[in-house]
């Protein structure tokens, strides 16, 4: 699992332990961002973030901010490890379940 493009391109990501979370594959993220086009300055919400691969990809490609929402313990550990390793600007973590996190 890695960041595909942008300022953090090719950096490896931590993934949650166990089978409760399935990270978004490199191929799926590549297809999504090819379809979305430029995300410079965008405000992104990575809901059910897991290890944060989708939001980190957006930040790497120029998104201004990303709110990562995750409540699973293993996923939060992986997400926080990724944020510590990559230190992207504009990252915010909300560790509450949905829909309560949106209040």
PDB file of N, CA and C in Angstrom:
ATOM      1  N   UNK A   1       0.849  -1.162   0.000  1.00  0.00           N
ATOM      2  CA  UNK A   1       0.000   0.000   0.000  1.00  0.00           C
ATOM      3  C   UNK A   1       0.898   1.229   0.000  1.00  0.00           C
ATOM      4  N   UNK A   2       0.629   2.168  -0.925  1.00  0.00           N
ATOM      5  CA  UNK A   2       1.478   3.348  -1.069  1.00  0.00           C
ATOM      6  C   UNK A   2       0.658   4.532  -1.573  1.00  0.00           C
ATOM      7  N   UNK A   3       1.236   5.715  -1.446  1.00  0.00           N
ATOM      8  CA  UNK A   3       0.670   6.916  -2.062  1.00  0.00           C
ATOM      9  C   UNK A   3       1.086   6.870  -3.526  1.00  0.00           C
ATOM     10  N   UNK A   4       0.157   7.139  -4.435  1.00  0.00           N
ATOM     11  CA  UNK A   4       0.427   6.986  -5.863  1.00  0.00           C
ATOM     12  C   UNK A   4       1.135   8.198  -6.456  1.00  0.00           C
ATOM     13  N   UNK A   5       0.646   9.407  -6.166  1.00  0.00           N
ATOM     14  CA  UNK A   5       1.181  10.597  -6.839  1.00  0.00           C
ATOM     15  C   UNK A   5       1.214  11.784  -5.895  1.00  0.00           C
ATOM     16  N   UNK A   6       1.793  12.871  -6.366  1.00  0.00           N
ATOM     17  CA  UNK A   6       1.837  14.106  -5.601  1.00  0.00           C
ATOM     18  C   UNK A   6       3.083  14.222  -4.757  1.00  0.00           C
ATOM     19  N   UNK A   7       3.032  15.134  -3.803  1.00  0.00           N
ATOM     20  CA  UNK A   7       4.206  15.434  -2.980  1.00  0.00           C
ATOM     21  C   UNK A   7       4.652  14.265  -2.108  1.00  0.00           C
ATOM     22  N   UNK A   8       3.753  13.352  -1.805  1.00  0.00           N
ATOM     23  CA  UNK A   8       4.083  12.179  -0.982  1.00  0.00           C
ATOM     24  C   UNK A   8       4.148  10.901  -1.814  1.00  0.00           C
ATOM     25  N   UNK A   9       4.179  11.039  -3.140  1.00  0.00           N
ATOM     26  CA  UNK A   9       4.158   9.888  -4.043  1.00  0.00           C
ATOM     27  C   UNK A   9       5.198   8.836  -3.704  1.00  0.00           C
ATOM     28  N   UNK A  10       4.810   7.584  -3.813  1.00  0.00           N
ATOM     29  CA  UNK A  10       5.637   6.389  -3.576  1.00  0.00           C
ATOM     30  C   UNK A  10       5.897   6.094  -2.103  1.00  0.00           C
ATOM     31  N   UNK A  11       5.391   6.916  -1.186  1.00  0.00           N
ATOM     32  CA  UNK A  11       5.586   6.637   0.241  1.00  0.00           C
ATOM     33  C   UNK A  11       4.672   5.492   0.659  1.00  0.00           C
ATOM     34  N   UNK A  12       5.213   4.577   1.452  1.00  0.00           N
ATOM     35  CA  UNK A  12       4.459   3.413   1.905  1.00  0.00           C
ATOM     36  C   UNK A  12       3.559   3.794   3.081  1.00  0.00           C
ATOM     37  N   UNK A  13       2.439   3.062   3.176  1.00  0.00           N
ATOM     38  CA  UNK A  13       1.449   3.326   4.219  1.00  0.00           C
ATOM     39  C   UNK A  13       1.305   2.142   5.164  1.00  0.00           C
ATOM     40  N   UNK A  14       1.034   2.447   6.419  1.00  0.00           N
ATOM     41  CA  UNK A  14       0.654   1.419   7.391  1.00  0.00           C
ATOM     42  C   UNK A  14      -0.797   1.049   7.102  1.00  0.00           C
ATOM     43  N   UNK A  15      -1.142  -0.213   7.284  1.00  0.00           N
ATOM     44  CA  UNK A  15      -2.525  -0.649   7.107  1.00  0.00           C
ATOM     45  C   UNK A  15      -3.028  -1.249   8.417  1.00  0.00           C
ATOM     46  N   UNK A  16      -4.329  -1.141   8.670  1.00  0.00           N
ATOM     47  CA  UNK A  16      -4.883  -1.685   9.913  1.00  0.00           C
ATOM     48  C   UNK A  16      -4.692  -3.197  10.004  1.00  0.00           C
ATOM     49  N   UNK A  17      -4.391  -3.658  11.198  1.00  0.00           N
ATOM     50  CA  UNK A  17      -4.263  -5.097  11.446  1.00  0.00           C
ATOM     51  C   UNK A  17      -5.654  -5.712  11.539  1.00  0.00           C
ATOM     52  N   UNK A  18      -5.770  -6.982  11.169  1.00  0.00           N
ATOM     53  CA  UNK A  18      -7.040  -7.688  11.271  1.00  0.00           C
ATOM     54  C   UNK A  18      -7.853  -7.603   9.997  1.00  0.00           C
ATOM     55  N   UNK A  19      -9.049  -8.171  10.047  1.00  0.00           N
ATOM     56  CA  UNK A  19      -9.898  -8.237   8.854  1.00  0.00           C
ATOM     57  C   UNK A  19     -11.100  -7.291   8.922  1.00  0.00           C
ATOM     58  N   UNK A  20     -11.153  -6.419   9.921  1.00  0.00           N
ATOM     59  CA  UNK A  20     -12.292  -5.511  10.063  1.00  0.00           C
ATOM     60  C   UNK A  20     -12.268  -4.379   9.036  1.00  0.00           C
ATOM     61  N   UNK A  21     -11.107  -4.094   8.468  1.00  0.00           N
ATOM     62  CA  UNK A  21     -10.951  -2.985   7.525  1.00  0.00           C
ATOM     63  C   UNK A  21     -10.242  -3.470   6.272  1.00  0.00           C
ATOM     64  N   UNK A  22     -10.768  -3.053   5.113  1.00  0.00           N
ATOM     65  CA  UNK A  22     -10.096  -3.347   3.838  1.00  0.00           C
ATOM     66  C   UNK A  22      -9.676  -2.032   3.206  1.00  0.00           C
ATOM     67  N   UNK A  23      -8.371  -1.770   3.117  1.00  0.00           N
ATOM     68  CA  UNK A  23      -7.911  -0.508   2.527  1.00  0.00           C
ATOM     69  C   UNK A  23      -8.301  -0.386   1.052  1.00  0.00           C
ATOM     70  N   UNK A  24      -8.533   0.846   0.610  1.00  0.00           N
ATOM     71  CA  UNK A  24      -8.809   1.108  -0.801  1.00  0.00           C
ATOM     72  C   UNK A  24      -7.549   0.793  -1.592  1.00  0.00           C
ATOM     73  N   UNK A  25      -7.669  -0.035  -2.604  1.00  0.00           N
ATOM     74  CA  UNK A  25      -6.495  -0.470  -3.371  1.00  0.00           C
ATOM     75  C   UNK A  25      -5.871   0.684  -4.148  1.00  0.00           C
ATOM     76  N   UNK A  26      -4.590   0.515  -4.491  1.00  0.00           N
ATOM     77  CA  UNK A  26      -3.888   1.509  -5.311  1.00  0.00           C
ATOM     78  C   UNK A  26      -4.639   1.736  -6.618  1.00  0.00           C
ATOM     79  N   UNK A  27      -5.081   0.659  -7.224  1.00  0.00           N
ATOM     80  CA  UNK A  27      -5.772   0.748  -8.521  1.00  0.00           C
ATOM     81  C   UNK A  27      -7.074   1.548  -8.408  1.00  0.00           C
ATOM     82  N   UNK A  28      -7.842   1.300  -7.353  1.00  0.00           N
ATOM     83  CA  UNK A  28      -9.109   2.021  -7.168  1.00  0.00           C
ATOM     84  C   UNK A  28      -8.863   3.506  -6.914  1.00  0.00           C
ATOM     85  N   UNK A  29      -7.855   3.833  -6.086  1.00  0.00           N
ATOM     86  CA  UNK A  29      -7.539   5.240  -5.830  1.00  0.00           C
ATOM     87  C   UNK A  29      -7.043   5.928  -7.094  1.00  0.00           C
ATOM     88  N   UNK A  30      -6.218   5.235  -7.863  1.00  0.00           N
ATOM     89  CA  UNK A  30      -5.717   5.806  -9.114  1.00  0.00           C
ATOM     90  C   UNK A  30      -6.873   6.126 -10.063  1.00  0.00           C
ATOM     91  N   UNK A  31      -7.827   5.202 -10.182  1.00  0.00           N
ATOM     92  CA  UNK A  31      -8.992   5.416 -11.050  1.00  0.00           C
ATOM     93  C   UNK A  31      -9.859   6.568 -10.530  1.00  0.00           C
ATOM     94  N   UNK A  32     -10.072   6.638  -9.231  1.00  0.00           N
ATOM     95  CA  UNK A  32     -10.883   7.703  -8.638  1.00  0.00           C
ATOM     96  C   UNK A  32     -10.277   9.077  -8.910  1.00  0.00           C
ATOM     97  N   UNK A  33      -8.984   9.228  -8.652  1.00  0.00           N
ATOM     98  CA  UNK A  33      -8.359  10.534  -8.832  1.00  0.00           C
ATOM     99  C   UNK A  33      -8.181  10.889 -10.302  1.00  0.00           C
ATOM    100  N   UNK A  34      -8.074   9.905 -11.179  1.00  0.00           N
ATOM    101  CA  UNK A  34      -8.050  10.191 -12.619  1.00  0.00           C
ATOM    102  C   UNK A  34      -9.398  10.763 -13.048  1.00  0.00           C
ATOM    103  N   UNK A  35     -10.463  10.237 -12.481  1.00  0.00           N
ATOM    104  CA  UNK A  35     -11.816  10.698 -12.806  1.00  0.00           C
ATOM    105  C   UNK A  35     -12.107  12.074 -12.190  1.00  0.00           C
ATOM    106  N   UNK A  36     -11.648  12.290 -10.955  1.00  0.00           N
ATOM    107  CA  UNK A  36     -11.892  13.563 -10.271  1.00  0.00           C
ATOM    108  C   UNK A  36     -11.125  14.724 -10.897  1.00  0.00           C
ATOM    109  N   UNK A  37      -9.943  14.454 -11.381  1.00  0.00           N
ATOM    110  CA  UNK A  37      -9.098  15.525 -11.903  1.00  0.00           C
ATOM    111  C   UNK A  37      -8.378  16.234 -10.768  1.00  0.00           C
ATOM    112  N   UNK A  38      -7.905  17.461 -11.004  1.00  0.00           N
ATOM    113  CA  UNK A  38      -7.141  18.187  -9.980  1.00  0.00           C
ATOM    114  C   UNK A  38      -7.960  18.422  -8.706  1.00  0.00           C
ATOM    115  N   UNK A  39      -7.309  18.246  -7.564  1.00  0.00           N
ATOM    116  CA  UNK A  39      -7.967  18.474  -6.272  1.00  0.00           C
ATOM    117  C   UNK A  39      -7.299  19.612  -5.502  1.00  0.00           C
ATOM    118  N   UNK A  40      -6.502  20.420  -6.181  1.00  0.00           N
ATOM    119  CA  UNK A  40      -5.800  21.535  -5.534  1.00  0.00           C
ATOM    120  C   UNK A  40      -6.772  22.415  -4.755  1.00  0.00           C
ATOM    121  N   UNK A  41      -6.470  22.612  -3.464  1.00  0.00           N
ATOM    122  CA  UNK A  41      -7.277  23.484  -2.626  1.00  0.00           C
ATOM    123  C   UNK A  41      -8.577  22.887  -2.119  1.00  0.00           C
ATOM    124  N   UNK A  42      -8.867  21.652  -2.468  1.00  0.00           N
ATOM    125  CA  UNK A  42     -10.131  21.016  -2.066  1.00  0.00           C
ATOM    126  C   UNK A  42     -10.156  20.730  -0.563  1.00  0.00           C
ATOM    127  N   UNK A  43     -11.375  20.681  -0.018  1.00  0.00           N
ATOM    128  CA  UNK A  43     -11.592  20.232   1.357  1.00  0.00           C
ATOM    129  C   UNK A  43     -12.195  18.835   1.259  1.00  0.00           C
ATOM    130  N   UNK A  44     -11.513  17.846   1.838  1.00  0.00           N
ATOM    131  CA  UNK A  44     -11.862  16.439   1.659  1.00  0.00           C
ATOM    132  C   UNK A  44     -12.297  15.838   2.990  1.00  0.00           C
ATOM    133  N   UNK A  45     -13.289  14.950   2.947  1.00  0.00           N
ATOM    134  CA  UNK A  45     -13.687  14.158   4.112  1.00  0.00           C
ATOM    135  C   UNK A  45     -13.450  12.697   3.769  1.00  0.00           C
ATOM    136  N   UNK A  46     -12.595  12.036   4.527  1.00  0.00           N
ATOM    137  CA  UNK A  46     -12.335  10.607   4.353  1.00  0.00           C
ATOM    138  C   UNK A  46     -13.127   9.889   5.444  1.00  0.00           C
ATOM    139  N   UNK A  47     -14.381   9.519   5.125  1.00  0.00           N
ATOM    140  CA  UNK A  47     -15.267   8.866   6.088  1.00  0.00           C
ATOM    141  C   UNK A  47     -14.966   7.381   6.128  1.00  0.00           C
ATOM    142  N   UNK A  48     -15.050   6.776   7.311  1.00  0.00           N
ATOM    143  CA  UNK A  48     -14.628   5.385   7.505  1.00  0.00           C
ATOM    144  C   UNK A  48     -13.200   5.259   6.973  1.00  0.00           C
ATOM    145  N   UNK A  49     -12.311   6.121   7.448  1.00  0.00           N
ATOM    146  CA  UNK A  49     -10.988   6.342   6.864  1.00  0.00           C
ATOM    147  C   UNK A  49     -10.056   5.139   6.890  1.00  0.00           C
ATOM    148  N   UNK A  50     -10.219   4.237   7.841  1.00  0.00           N
ATOM    149  CA  UNK A  50      -9.252   3.140   7.929  1.00  0.00           C
ATOM    150  C   UNK A  50      -7.870   3.718   8.179  1.00  0.00           C
ATOM    151  N   UNK A  51      -6.898   3.311   7.381  1.00  0.00           N
ATOM    152  CA  UNK A  51      -5.538   3.839   7.504  1.00  0.00           C
ATOM    153  C   UNK A  51      -5.346   5.187   6.851  1.00  0.00           C
ATOM    154  N   UNK A  52      -6.384   5.706   6.193  1.00  0.00           N
ATOM    155  CA  UNK A  52      -6.331   7.045   5.623  1.00  0.00           C
ATOM    156  C   UNK A  52      -5.798   7.153   4.215  1.00  0.00           C
ATOM    157  N   UNK A  53      -5.729   6.046   3.488  1.00  0.00           N
ATOM    158  CA  UNK A  53      -5.106   6.082   2.160  1.00  0.00           C
ATOM    159  C   UNK A  53      -5.786   7.058   1.203  1.00  0.00           C
ATOM    160  N   UNK A  54      -7.103   7.130   1.233  1.00  0.00           N
ATOM    161  CA  UNK A  54      -7.816   8.018   0.310  1.00  0.00           C
ATOM    162  C   UNK A  54      -7.547   9.489   0.634  1.00  0.00           C
ATOM    163  N   UNK A  55      -7.674   9.864   1.882  1.00  0.00           N
ATOM    164  CA  UNK A  55      -7.426  11.245   2.284  1.00  0.00           C
ATOM    165  C   UNK A  55      -5.974  11.653   2.135  1.00  0.00           C
ATOM    166  N   UNK A  56      -5.062  10.741   2.441  1.00  0.00           N
ATOM    167  CA  UNK A  56      -3.639  11.038   2.273  1.00  0.00           C
ATOM    168  C   UNK A  56      -3.287  11.228   0.805  1.00  0.00           C
ATOM    169  N   UNK A  57      -3.918  10.446  -0.057  1.00  0.00           N
ATOM    170  CA  UNK A  57      -3.713  10.620  -1.502  1.00  0.00           C
ATOM    171  C   UNK A  57      -4.188  12.010  -1.922  1.00  0.00           C
ATOM    172  N   UNK A  58      -5.344  12.432  -1.413  1.00  0.00           N
ATOM    173  CA  UNK A  58      -5.872  13.760  -1.747  1.00  0.00           C
ATOM    174  C   UNK A  58      -4.935  14.863  -1.252  1.00  0.00           C
ATOM    175  N   UNK A  59      -4.449  14.755  -0.014  1.00  0.00           N
ATOM    176  CA  UNK A  59      -3.517  15.757   0.511  1.00  0.00           C
ATOM    177  C   UNK A  59      -2.226  15.777  -0.299  1.00  0.00           C
ATOM    178  N   UNK A  60      -1.745  14.615  -0.684  1.00  0.00           N
ATOM    179  CA  UNK A  60      -0.536  14.525  -1.497  1.00  0.00           C
ATOM    180  C   UNK A  60      -0.706  15.221  -2.838  1.00  0.00           C
ATOM    181  N   UNK A  61      -1.932  15.189  -3.356  1.00  0.00           N
ATOM    182  CA  UNK A  61      -2.219  15.785  -4.669  1.00  0.00           C
ATOM    183  C   UNK A  61      -2.662  17.244  -4.575  1.00  0.00           C
ATOM    184  N   UNK A  62      -2.579  17.844  -3.388  1.00  0.00           N
ATOM    185  CA  UNK A  62      -2.823  19.274  -3.275  1.00  0.00           C
ATOM    186  C   UNK A  62      -4.083  19.711  -2.563  1.00  0.00           C
ATOM    187  N   UNK A  63      -4.859  18.773  -2.011  1.00  0.00           N
ATOM    188  CA  UNK A  63      -6.041  19.173  -1.241  1.00  0.00           C
ATOM    189  C   UNK A  63      -5.593  20.035  -0.057  1.00  0.00           C
ATOM    190  N   UNK A  64      -6.384  21.036   0.281  1.00  0.00           N
ATOM    191  CA  UNK A  64      -6.026  21.951   1.373  1.00  0.00           C
ATOM    192  C   UNK A  64      -6.183  21.292   2.735  1.00  0.00           C
ATOM    193  N   UNK A  65      -7.276  20.550   2.922  1.00  0.00           N
ATOM    194  CA  UNK A  65      -7.541  19.894   4.199  1.00  0.00           C
ATOM    195  C   UNK A  65      -8.198  18.541   3.967  1.00  0.00           C
ATOM    196  N   UNK A  66      -8.053  17.679   4.968  1.00  0.00           N
ATOM    197  CA  UNK A  66      -8.779  16.411   4.961  1.00  0.00           C
ATOM    198  C   UNK A  66      -9.181  16.086   6.389  1.00  0.00           C
ATOM    199  N   UNK A  67     -10.464  15.822   6.582  1.00  0.00           N
ATOM    200  CA  UNK A  67     -10.988  15.381   7.864  1.00  0.00           C
ATOM    201  C   UNK A  67     -11.146  13.865   7.790  1.00  0.00           C
ATOM    202  N   UNK A  68     -10.328  13.153   8.547  1.00  0.00           N
ATOM    203  CA  UNK A  68     -10.367  11.694   8.593  1.00  0.00           C
ATOM    204  C   UNK A  68     -11.306  11.287   9.721  1.00  0.00           C
ATOM    205  N   UNK A  69     -12.362  10.544   9.415  1.00  0.00           N
ATOM    206  CA  UNK A  69     -13.311  10.087  10.431  1.00  0.00           C
ATOM    207  C   UNK A  69     -13.189   8.573  10.548  1.00  0.00           C
ATOM    208  N   UNK A  70     -12.819   8.110  11.739  1.00  0.00           N
ATOM    209  CA  UNK A  70     -12.622   6.676  11.973  1.00  0.00           C
ATOM    210  C   UNK A  70     -12.839   6.401  13.451  1.00  0.00           C
ATOM    211  N   UNK A  71     -13.490   5.277  13.775  1.00  0.00           N
ATOM    212  CA  UNK A  71     -13.723   4.934  15.174  1.00  0.00           C
ATOM    213  C   UNK A  71     -13.100   3.600  15.575  1.00  0.00           C
ATOM    214  N   UNK A  72     -12.653   2.809  14.615  1.00  0.00           N
ATOM    215  CA  UNK A  72     -12.053   1.512  14.926  1.00  0.00           C
ATOM    216  C   UNK A  72     -10.653   1.658  15.504  1.00  0.00           C
ATOM    217  N   UNK A  73     -10.374   0.909  16.560  1.00  0.00           N
ATOM    218  CA  UNK A  73      -9.089   1.035  17.259  1.00  0.00           C
ATOM    219  C   UNK A  73      -7.901   0.719  16.355  1.00  0.00           C
ATOM    220  N   UNK A  74      -7.922  -0.431  15.675  1.00  0.00           N
ATOM    221  CA  UNK A  74      -6.796  -0.829  14.814  1.00  0.00           C
ATOM    222  C   UNK A  74      -6.609   0.157  13.668  1.00  0.00           C
ATOM    223  N   UNK A  75      -7.713   0.612  13.104  1.00  0.00           N
ATOM    224  CA  UNK A  75      -7.632   1.575  12.003  1.00  0.00           C
ATOM    225  C   UNK A  75      -7.063   2.908  12.485  1.00  0.00           C
ATOM    226  N   UNK A  76      -7.475   3.356  13.665  1.00  0.00           N
ATOM    227  CA  UNK A  76      -6.936   4.611  14.209  1.00  0.00           C
ATOM    228  C   UNK A  76      -5.438   4.516  14.458  1.00  0.00           C
ATOM    229  N   UNK A  77      -4.978   3.364  14.922  1.00  0.00           N
ATOM    230  CA  UNK A  77      -3.533   3.182  15.128  1.00  0.00           C
ATOM    231  C   UNK A  77      -2.781   3.324  13.809  1.00  0.00           C
ATOM    232  N   UNK A  78      -3.284   2.687  12.754  1.00  0.00           N
ATOM    233  CA  UNK A  78      -2.643   2.780  11.439  1.00  0.00           C
ATOM    234  C   UNK A  78      -2.717   4.207  10.903  1.00  0.00           C
ATOM    235  N   UNK A  79      -3.870   4.847  11.040  1.00  0.00           N
ATOM    236  CA  UNK A  79      -4.042   6.220  10.562  1.00  0.00           C
ATOM    237  C   UNK A  79      -3.074   7.164  11.264  1.00  0.00           C
ATOM    238  N   UNK A  80      -3.009   7.074  12.572  1.00  0.00           N
ATOM    239  CA  UNK A  80      -2.110   7.962  13.322  1.00  0.00           C
ATOM    240  C   UNK A  80      -0.646   7.688  12.990  1.00  0.00           C
ATOM    241  N   UNK A  81      -0.287   6.423  12.744  1.00  0.00           N
ATOM    242  CA  UNK A  81       1.086   6.099  12.328  1.00  0.00           C
ATOM    243  C   UNK A  81       1.387   6.720  10.967  1.00  0.00           C
ATOM    244  N   UNK A  82       0.435   6.649  10.040  1.00  0.00           N
ATOM    245  CA  UNK A  82       0.630   7.256   8.720  1.00  0.00           C
ATOM    246  C   UNK A  82       0.782   8.770   8.824  1.00  0.00           C
ATOM    247  N   UNK A  83      -0.039   9.400   9.639  1.00  0.00           N
ATOM    248  CA  UNK A  83       0.050  10.853   9.800  1.00  0.00           C
ATOM    249  C   UNK A  83       1.365  11.252  10.466  1.00  0.00           C
ATOM    250  N   UNK A  84       1.837  10.452  11.415  1.00  0.00           N
ATOM    251  CA  UNK A  84       3.118  10.744  12.066  1.00  0.00           C
ATOM    252  C   UNK A  84       4.276  10.597  11.081  1.00  0.00           C
ATOM    253  N   UNK A  85       4.235   9.564  10.250  1.00  0.00           N
ATOM    254  CA  UNK A  85       5.313   9.323   9.277  1.00  0.00           C
ATOM    255  C   UNK A  85       5.331  10.363   8.162  1.00  0.00           C
ATOM    256  N   UNK A  86       4.158  10.716   7.650  1.00  0.00           N
ATOM    257  CA  UNK A  86       4.074  11.573   6.465  1.00  0.00           C
ATOM    258  C   UNK A  86       3.921  13.056   6.806  1.00  0.00           C
ATOM    259  N   UNK A  87       3.398  13.368   7.974  1.00  0.00           N
ATOM    260  CA  UNK A  87       3.199  14.737   8.457  1.00  0.00           C
ATOM    261  C   UNK A  87       2.595  15.676   7.413  1.00  0.00           C
ATOM    262  N   UNK A  88       1.453  15.296   6.813  1.00  0.00           N
ATOM    263  CA  UNK A  88       0.851  16.193   5.823  1.00  0.00           C
ATOM    264  C   UNK A  88       0.177  17.386   6.505  1.00  0.00           C
ATOM    265  N   UNK A  89       0.255  18.535   5.874  1.00  0.00           N
ATOM    266  CA  UNK A  89      -0.454  19.711   6.387  1.00  0.00           C
ATOM    267  C   UNK A  89      -1.940  19.547   6.090  1.00  0.00           C
ATOM    268  N   UNK A  90      -2.785  20.040   6.978  1.00  0.00           N
ATOM    269  CA  UNK A  90      -4.221  20.051   6.726  1.00  0.00           C
ATOM    270  C   UNK A  90      -4.977  18.815   7.164  1.00  0.00           C
ATOM    271  N   UNK A  91      -4.339  17.914   7.905  1.00  0.00           N
ATOM    272  CA  UNK A  91      -5.010  16.683   8.345  1.00  0.00           C
ATOM    273  C   UNK A  91      -5.651  16.880   9.717  1.00  0.00           C
ATOM    274  N   UNK A  92      -6.914  16.450   9.840  1.00  0.00           N
ATOM    275  CA  UNK A  92      -7.651  16.484  11.101  1.00  0.00           C
ATOM    276  C   UNK A  92      -8.266  15.107  11.299  1.00  0.00           C
ATOM    277  N   UNK A  93      -8.146  14.550  12.510  1.00  0.00           N
ATOM    278  CA  UNK A  93      -8.714  13.233  12.807  1.00  0.00           C
ATOM    279  C   UNK A  93      -9.882  13.391  13.772  1.00  0.00           C
ATOM    280  N   UNK A  94     -11.007  12.770  13.426  1.00  0.00           N
ATOM    281  CA  UNK A  94     -12.175  12.709  14.305  1.00  0.00           C
ATOM    282  C   UNK A  94     -12.380  11.234  14.627  1.00  0.00           C
ATOM    283  N   UNK A  95     -12.210  10.871  15.895  1.00  0.00           N
ATOM    284  CA  UNK A  95     -12.314   9.460  16.280  1.00  0.00           C
ATOM    285  C   UNK A  95     -13.652   9.177  16.952  1.00  0.00           C
ATOM    286  N   UNK A  96     -14.717   9.393  16.179  1.00  0.00           N
ATOM    287  CA  UNK A  96     -16.083   9.115  16.622  1.00  0.00           C
ATOM    288  C   UNK A  96     -16.788   8.338  15.526  1.00  0.00           C
ATOM    289  N   UNK A  97     -17.784   7.542  15.893  1.00  0.00           N
ATOM    290  CA  UNK A  97     -18.533   6.809  14.865  1.00  0.00           C
ATOM    291  C   UNK A  97     -19.443   7.740  14.067  1.00  0.00           C
ATOM    292  N   UNK A  98     -19.733   7.341  12.865  1.00  0.00           N
ATOM    293  CA  UNK A  98     -20.708   8.067  12.042  1.00  0.00           C
ATOM    294  C   UNK A  98     -22.096   7.577  12.423  1.00  0.00           C
ATOM    295  N   UNK A  99     -23.122   8.370  12.381  1.00  0.00           N
ATOM    296  CA  UNK A  99     -23.185   9.756  11.929  1.00  0.00           C
ATOM    297  C   UNK A  99     -22.861  10.777  13.019  1.00  0.00           C
ATOM    298  N   UNK A 100     -22.600  10.345  14.263  1.00  0.00           N
ATOM    299  CA  UNK A 100     -22.331  11.290  15.353  1.00  0.00           C
ATOM    300  C   UNK A 100     -21.156  12.211  15.044  1.00  0.00           C
ATOM    301  N   UNK A 101     -20.180  11.739  14.289  1.00  0.00           N
ATOM    302  CA  UNK A 101     -18.999  12.546  13.961  1.00  0.00           C
ATOM    303  C   UNK A 101     -19.342  13.756  13.110  1.00  0.00           C
ATOM    304  N   UNK A 102     -20.486  13.736  12.450  1.00  0.00           N
ATOM    305  CA  UNK A 102     -20.868  14.838  11.569  1.00  0.00           C
ATOM    306  C   UNK A 102     -21.593  15.961  12.297  1.00  0.00           C
ATOM    307  N   UNK A 103     -21.889  15.762  13.573  1.00  0.00           N
ATOM    308  CA  UNK A 103     -22.583  16.811  14.355  1.00  0.00           C
ATOM    309  C   UNK A 103     -21.672  17.983  14.635  1.00  0.00           C
TER     310      UNK A 103
END
